[in-house]
Coordinates of C-alpha atoms in Angstrom, one line a residue:
M11 CA 119.3 94.9 124.9
K12 CA 116.1 96.0 124.4
I13 CA 114.4 98.2 121.4
A14 CA 111.1 100.7 121.7
I15 CA 109.5 101.6 118.3
V16 CA 107.6 104.4 120.4
K17 CA 104.4 106.5 118.0
E18 CA 105.3 109.7 116.4
T19 CA 104.0 112.9 118.3
R20 CA 104.9 115.6 115.8
A21 CA 101.9 117.2 113.8
N22 CA 101.2 115.7 110.3
E23 CA 103.6 112.6 110.6
T24 CA 102.6 109.9 109.9
R25 CA 105.7 107.4 109.7
V26 CA 106.8 104.7 112.4
A27 CA 110.4 103.7 112.6
G28 CA 109.9 100.0 112.6
S29 CA 107.5 97.5 110.1
P30 CA 107.6 93.5 110.8
E31 CA 109.8 92.6 108.7
V32 CA 112.9 95.1 110.5
V33 CA 111.5 93.7 113.8
K34 CA 111.7 89.9 113.1
K35 CA 114.8 90.9 111.6
L36 CA 115.8 92.9 114.7
I37 CA 114.9 89.8 117.2
G38 CA 117.6 87.4 115.3
L39 CA 119.6 90.2 115.7
G40 CA 119.5 89.6 119.1
F41 CA 117.3 92.1 120.3
Q42 CA 113.7 92.4 122.3
V43 CA 111.8 94.7 120.1
V44 CA 109.2 96.3 122.4
V45 CA 106.2 98.7 119.9
Q46 CA 104.1 101.0 121.3
Q47 CA 100.5 100.7 121.0
D48 CA 99.4 102.2 117.8
A49 CA 102.3 103.8 116.6
G50 CA 102.1 102.0 113.0
R51 CA 98.5 102.5 112.3
D52 CA 99.1 105.5 110.2
A53 CA 101.4 103.1 108.5
S54 CA 99.3 100.6 107.9
F55 CA 101.2 98.4 110.4
T56 CA 99.2 96.4 112.8
D57 CA 99.5 95.6 116.5
A58 CA 98.5 92.0 115.8
A59 CA 101.4 92.4 112.6
F60 CA 104.4 93.1 115.9
R61 CA 102.8 91.2 117.8
D62 CA 103.5 88.0 115.0
A63 CA 106.8 89.5 114.2
G64 CA 107.9 88.7 118.1
A65 CA 107.3 92.0 119.3
T66 CA 106.1 93.4 122.6
I67 CA 103.3 95.3 122.4
A68 CA 103.6 98.5 125.3
K69 CA 100.1 100.1 127.0
D70 CA 101.7 103.3 125.9
A71 CA 105.3 105.4 124.8
R72 CA 106.6 105.0 129.0
A73 CA 105.3 101.7 129.4
A74 CA 107.6 100.8 125.3
L75 CA 110.7 103.1 126.4
K76 CA 111.0 101.5 130.6
G77 CA 114.7 99.9 130.7
A78 CA 115.1 100.1 126.9
G79 CA 118.8 100.9 125.7
M80 CA 118.1 102.2 122.3
V81 CA 115.0 104.0 120.7
F82 CA 114.3 104.3 117.3
K83 CA 112.8 106.8 116.0
I84 CA 111.8 108.8 112.8
Q85 CA 112.0 112.3 114.4
A86 CA 113.7 113.8 117.3
P87 CA 111.6 113.5 120.4
Q88 CA 109.8 117.1 121.8
A89 CA 110.9 118.6 125.5
G90 CA 108.3 116.2 127.3
E91 CA 109.7 113.1 124.7
I92 CA 112.7 113.3 126.9
P93 CA 112.4 112.8 130.4
A94 CA 111.0 109.2 129.6
I95 CA 114.4 108.2 127.7
K96 CA 116.5 107.0 130.6
K97 CA 120.5 108.2 130.3
G98 CA 122.2 106.3 128.4
T99 CA 120.5 105.1 125.5
I100 CA 121.0 105.5 122.2
L101 CA 119.1 107.0 120.3
V102 CA 118.1 106.2 116.6
A103 CA 116.7 109.2 114.2
S104 CA 116.7 111.8 111.8
L105 CA 117.1 114.6 114.1
G106 CA 116.9 117.4 112.5
A107 CA 120.4 118.0 114.0
L108 CA 122.5 120.6 112.1
S109 CA 119.1 123.2 112.3
N110 CA 118.6 122.5 116.0
P111 CA 121.1 122.6 117.8
K112 CA 119.1 123.8 120.8
E113 CA 117.1 120.4 121.0
M114 CA 120.8 118.7 120.7
Q115 CA 122.2 120.3 123.7
A116 CA 118.9 118.7 125.0
L117 CA 119.6 115.4 123.9
A118 CA 122.9 116.0 125.5
R119 CA 121.6 117.1 128.6
A120 CA 119.6 114.4 129.2
G121 CA 122.6 111.4 129.2
L122 CA 121.2 110.1 125.4
T123 CA 123.8 108.8 122.9
S124 CA 121.9 110.2 119.7
F125 CA 122.5 109.3 115.6
A126 CA 121.5 111.4 113.5
M127 CA 120.3 109.7 110.6
E128 CA 120.1 112.5 108.2
L129 CA 124.1 112.8 108.5
M130 CA 125.4 109.4 106.9
P131 CA 128.3 110.1 104.6
R132 CA 127.4 109.6 101.0
I133 CA 129.6 106.8 101.0
S134 CA 129.0 103.1 98.7
R135 CA 128.5 100.7 102.2
A136 CA 126.4 103.6 103.4
Q137 CA 123.8 104.0 101.0
S138 CA 121.5 101.3 102.2
M139 CA 121.5 103.7 105.5
D140 CA 121.0 106.7 103.9
I141 CA 117.3 107.8 105.2
L142 CA 117.8 111.0 102.9
S143 CA 117.6 109.3 99.2
S144 CA 114.9 106.4 100.7
Q145 CA 113.0 109.8 101.6
S146 CA 113.7 111.7 98.8
N147 CA 113.0 109.5 96.3
L148 CA 109.4 108.5 97.6
A149 CA 108.7 112.4 98.1
G150 CA 109.9 112.7 94.1
Y151 CA 107.2 110.8 93.3
K152 CA 104.4 112.1 95.3
A153 CA 105.4 115.4 94.4
V154 CA 103.9 114.6 90.3
L155 CA 101.2 112.7 91.5
D156 CA 100.1 115.6 93.9
A157 CA 100.8 118.3 90.5
A158 CA 99.0 116.4 87.9
S159 CA 96.0 115.6 90.7
E160 CA 95.7 119.8 90.6
F161 CA 96.9 120.1 87.0
G162 CA 94.3 121.1 84.7
R163 CA 95.0 118.8 81.8
A164 CA 96.6 115.7 81.0
F165 CA 100.4 114.7 81.0
P166 CA 100.0 112.5 78.4
M167 CA 100.0 113.5 74.3
M168 CA 97.0 112.3 73.4
M169 CA 95.8 111.9 69.8
T170 CA 91.4 111.9 69.7
A171 CA 88.8 112.3 67.3
A172 CA 87.6 114.9 68.9
G173 CA 91.8 116.3 68.8
T174 CA 95.0 116.3 69.4
V175 CA 95.9 116.8 73.6
P176 CA 99.9 118.8 73.8
P177 CA 102.1 117.0 76.8
A178 CA 102.5 118.7 79.6
K179 CA 105.7 120.6 79.9
V180 CA 107.3 119.7 83.3
F181 CA 110.5 121.3 84.9
I182 CA 112.5 119.8 88.2
M183 CA 114.4 122.2 89.6
G184 CA 117.3 120.8 91.7
V185 CA 118.4 117.0 90.8
G186 CA 119.3 115.1 93.7
V187 CA 117.8 111.6 94.5
A188 CA 114.0 113.6 95.1
G189 CA 114.8 115.4 91.6
L190 CA 115.7 112.2 89.7
Q191 CA 112.2 110.1 90.4
A192 CA 110.7 113.0 89.5
I193 CA 112.3 113.4 86.3
A194 CA 111.4 109.5 85.6
T195 CA 107.9 109.8 87.1
A196 CA 107.2 112.7 84.9
K197 CA 108.3 110.7 81.8
R198 CA 106.4 107.9 82.5
L199 CA 103.2 110.0 82.6
G200 CA 104.7 111.2 79.1
A201 CA 105.1 114.8 79.9
I202 CA 107.9 116.6 78.8
V203 CA 110.5 116.9 81.3
T204 CA 113.5 119.5 81.8
A205 CA 115.6 120.1 84.7
T206 CA 117.9 122.1 86.3
D207 CA 121.2 121.6 88.9
V208 CA 123.7 123.3 90.0
R209 CA 126.1 120.7 89.8
P210 CA 127.2 120.0 86.3
A211 CA 127.8 115.8 86.9
T212 CA 123.7 115.6 87.5
K213 CA 123.8 116.7 83.2
E214 CA 124.4 112.8 82.1
Q215 CA 121.6 111.4 84.7
V216 CA 119.1 114.2 83.9
E217 CA 119.4 112.9 79.6
S218 CA 119.9 109.2 80.8
L219 CA 116.2 109.5 82.5
G220 CA 115.0 111.6 78.8
G221 CA 114.8 114.7 80.4
K222 CA 117.0 117.6 78.8
F223 CA 119.1 119.4 81.0
L224 CA 119.1 123.4 81.2
E225 CA 122.5 124.8 82.3
V226 CA 123.1 128.1 84.2
D227 CA 126.2 129.0 83.9
P228 CA 128.7 125.9 83.4
E229 CA 131.9 127.5 84.5
M230 CA 130.3 128.3 88.0
E231 CA 129.0 125.2 88.6
K232 CA 132.3 123.3 88.2
D233 CA 132.9 123.9 91.9
A234 CA 129.1 123.4 93.3
Q235 CA 129.2 120.3 95.2
T236 CA 131.2 118.8 98.0
E237 CA 133.4 115.8 98.3
G238 CA 130.4 114.2 100.2
G239 CA 127.6 115.0 96.8
Y240 CA 125.6 117.7 98.4
A241 CA 124.8 121.4 97.4
K242 CA 127.2 124.1 97.9
E243 CA 125.7 127.3 99.0
M244 CA 126.2 129.5 95.3
P245 CA 127.7 133.2 95.0
P246 CA 124.7 135.9 94.5
A247 CA 126.2 136.1 90.9
Y248 CA 125.3 132.4 90.2
F249 CA 121.2 133.0 91.3
A250 CA 121.2 136.4 89.7
K251 CA 122.0 133.8 86.4
Q252 CA 120.4 131.4 87.3
K253 CA 117.1 133.5 88.3
K254 CA 117.2 135.1 84.7
V255 CA 117.8 131.8 82.7
V256 CA 114.9 130.2 84.7
A257 CA 112.8 133.0 84.3
E258 CA 112.6 133.1 80.9
H259 CA 112.5 129.2 81.0
I260 CA 109.3 129.1 83.4
T261 CA 107.5 131.0 81.5
K262 CA 106.7 128.2 78.9
Q263 CA 105.9 125.6 81.7
D264 CA 102.9 123.9 83.1
I265 CA 104.6 122.1 85.9
V266 CA 107.2 123.0 87.9
I267 CA 108.7 121.0 90.5
T268 CA 112.0 122.9 93.3
T269 CA 114.1 120.3 95.4
A270 CA 117.1 122.4 96.2
L271 CA 118.0 121.8 99.4
I272 CA 120.9 123.2 101.6
P273 CA 121.7 121.1 105.2
G274 CA 121.4 123.9 107.7
R275 CA 120.3 126.6 105.6
P276 CA 117.5 128.0 104.8
A277 CA 116.1 126.6 101.6
P278 CA 117.5 129.1 98.3
V279 CA 114.5 130.9 96.8
L280 CA 114.8 129.3 93.3
V281 CA 111.0 130.9 91.9
T282 CA 110.5 134.8 92.9
E283 CA 107.0 136.3 93.1
Q284 CA 107.8 138.4 89.9
V285 CA 108.3 135.0 87.4
V286 CA 105.5 133.3 89.5
A287 CA 103.4 136.1 87.8
T288 CA 104.6 135.2 84.2
M289 CA 103.6 131.9 84.8
K290 CA 100.5 131.1 82.5
P291 CA 96.7 130.3 84.1
G292 CA 96.6 126.9 85.5
A293 CA 100.6 126.0 86.1
V294 CA 101.8 124.4 89.3
I295 CA 104.6 124.8 91.2
V296 CA 105.4 122.0 94.1
D297 CA 108.0 123.1 96.4
L298 CA 109.9 120.3 98.3
A299 CA 112.1 122.4 99.6
V300 CA 108.8 123.6 101.8
E301 CA 109.5 123.0 105.6
A302 CA 113.6 124.9 105.0
G303 CA 111.7 128.5 103.7
G304 CA 110.6 127.1 100.0
N305 CA 112.2 127.6 97.0
C306 CA 109.3 129.9 96.3
P307 CA 108.6 133.2 98.6
L308 CA 104.4 132.6 97.8
S309 CA 104.3 128.5 99.0
K310 CA 102.9 127.8 102.6
L311 CA 103.6 124.9 104.8
D312 CA 101.0 122.5 104.5
Q313 CA 98.6 124.3 102.1
V314 CA 97.6 124.6 98.2
V315 CA 97.3 128.2 97.2
K316 CA 96.6 129.4 94.5
T317 CA 98.3 133.2 93.1
K318 CA 96.4 135.9 91.9
N319 CA 97.4 134.4 88.0
G320 CA 95.9 131.0 88.5
V321 CA 99.3 129.7 89.5
T322 CA 98.6 127.0 92.5
I323 CA 101.2 126.4 94.1
I324 CA 101.4 123.0 96.6
G325 CA 103.3 123.0 99.3
H326 CA 102.7 119.8 101.3
G327 CA 105.0 119.3 104.3
N328 CA 106.0 115.4 104.7
V329 CA 105.8 114.4 101.1
A330 CA 107.5 110.6 102.2
G331 CA 104.7 110.9 105.3
R332 CA 102.1 110.3 102.3
L333 CA 102.9 107.5 101.3
A334 CA 103.4 106.2 104.8
E335 CA 103.5 102.7 104.7
D336 CA 106.6 102.4 101.8
A337 CA 108.5 105.6 103.5
S338 CA 108.0 104.1 106.8
A339 CA 109.5 100.2 106.1
L340 CA 112.1 101.9 104.4
F341 CA 113.0 104.3 107.0
A342 CA 112.7 101.0 108.6
K343 CA 115.5 98.8 106.7
N344 CA 117.5 102.5 106.7
L345 CA 118.4 101.7 110.6
L346 CA 118.2 98.2 111.0
N347 CA 121.8 98.4 108.3
F348 CA 122.5 101.3 110.4
I349 CA 122.5 98.8 113.4
T350 CA 123.4 95.6 111.7
P351 CA 127.4 96.2 111.7
L352 CA 127.8 97.7 115.5
V353 CA 126.2 94.0 116.7
D354 CA 128.6 90.9 117.1
P355 CA 127.4 88.1 115.3
E356 CA 128.9 85.8 118.0
T357 CA 128.0 87.1 121.2
K358 CA 124.5 89.6 120.1
N359 CA 125.7 92.0 122.0
L360 CA 126.5 96.2 120.9
A361 CA 129.9 96.1 119.5
I362 CA 130.8 99.8 118.6
D363 CA 133.8 100.5 116.8
W364 CA 133.3 104.7 117.9
E365 CA 136.0 105.3 115.3
D366 CA 134.4 104.5 111.8
E367 CA 133.4 106.6 109.4
I368 CA 129.9 105.7 109.4
V369 CA 129.8 106.2 113.2
K370 CA 131.5 108.8 113.7
G371 CA 129.5 110.5 110.9
T372 CA 126.3 110.4 112.5
L373 CA 126.9 110.8 115.9
V374 CA 125.4 114.1 117.8
T375 CA 125.9 113.4 121.4
R376 CA 127.7 111.0 124.0
D377 CA 128.2 111.2 127.6
G378 CA 126.6 113.7 127.9
K379 CA 128.2 116.2 125.2
V380 CA 126.8 117.5 121.6
V381 CA 130.2 116.5 120.0
H382 CA 129.3 116.7 116.1
P383 CA 131.9 118.1 114.2
M384 CA 129.5 120.5 112.3
L385 CA 128.1 121.8 115.7
T386 CA 131.0 121.9 117.6
N387 CA 133.1 123.7 114.9
K388 CA 135.7 121.6 115.7
K389 CA 137.6 119.5 112.7
P390 CA 137.0 116.4 112.7
G391 CA 139.8 113.8 113.9
K392 CA 141.6 116.3 116.7
K393 CA 140.7 115.3 120.0
P394 CA 140.3 117.9 122.4
G395 CA 142.8 118.4 125.0
K396 CA 143.8 120.1 128.0
K397 CA 146.7 123.6 127.3
P398 CA 149.5 122.8 129.0
A399 CA 150.3 124.5 131.8
G400 CA 152.3 128.1 132.4
K401 CA 153.3 130.6 130.4
A402 CA 152.5 130.2 126.4
K403 CA 155.1 130.1 124.2
K404 CA 155.9 133.6 121.6
P405 CA 155.3 132.7 118.3
A406 CA 158.1 132.4 116.4
S407 CA 157.1 135.0 113.8
K408 CA 154.3 137.4 113.1
P409 CA 151.3 136.2 112.7
K410 CA 150.2 136.9 109.5
P411 CA 147.0 139.2 109.2
K412 CA 143.7 137.0 108.7
G413 CA 141.4 137.6 106.0
K414 CA 141.2 141.0 103.4

């Protein structure tokens, strides 16, 4: 089977879904690999490096996609790209499936079998395939560096002949992969770090990295995490209390990094305009959720803005892409780790187990239909079937009223 790796066309996308190292391993699995010319240029991967790894270089996307049975991409193809992908092709990418249902319908109509890597189940054997973790890890690191570049003071405490420079105070909101890496990076730079999250289980993780955990409501936070390890949307009462506790804490902070995201929903507002107005001149906010609407209403996508009271708000999109070489290498490795178990080692052919938890968890479109339960409102495991012909049977008892 031929795998096509094409150049990303969306604005501000610097990554590529393959690396020379991964290309070599894909060829070892029995695949032919074609890479579009200059696909890896922004990630510092040259055509010569891909060619040396065994790939064929195609002059454009259409040439790369011709005859391909599988396509590796960073993001979902745009409407103009889909016609060049033949029916039946397997697409593996970060599709943004839950946020873009219309785009998923377009993939289904095109007859593509698509896998959304951002929906990877949070289970042990899938950790090496988890693009959210690999990309968020880099984003958390880069967020601290971005903050440091805008901050007008040093991070560590410095003892000098002219006087003492106090350490910066950094507050991390949301302790997922990005938040944990931000804590670790800020601590390495010598800052005093505090963090908060709705999931109480993260307290030990924060403290293990040298940070101090800021609790909002321990009782409400007990039920703030899904079985898959994602944050749940909290009730209004929680956010009201969080605003009060956090607002008092933020006024004393130099740098605030927000990372809170809820899959398929707008990012929750964590730092209001009123709170920003209470921050110190020179303080910095880095909003890592800006692409999902932002954790701060004043943040603007792909912009660095300064408020009237002198607070700088950083809203870079695609933060992992600001470290394009590492981000691409890790993303490509995630895709390789996903594909490898789907290949029969003896025949070198694809042997997909459609009932496998990882396959079912990421499969979005197949046979012309959107099939993922989170997009079809069907419970996993239930197979659609025809209703029996004839008269419907009366229920044995009166149906219970719905809700209150």
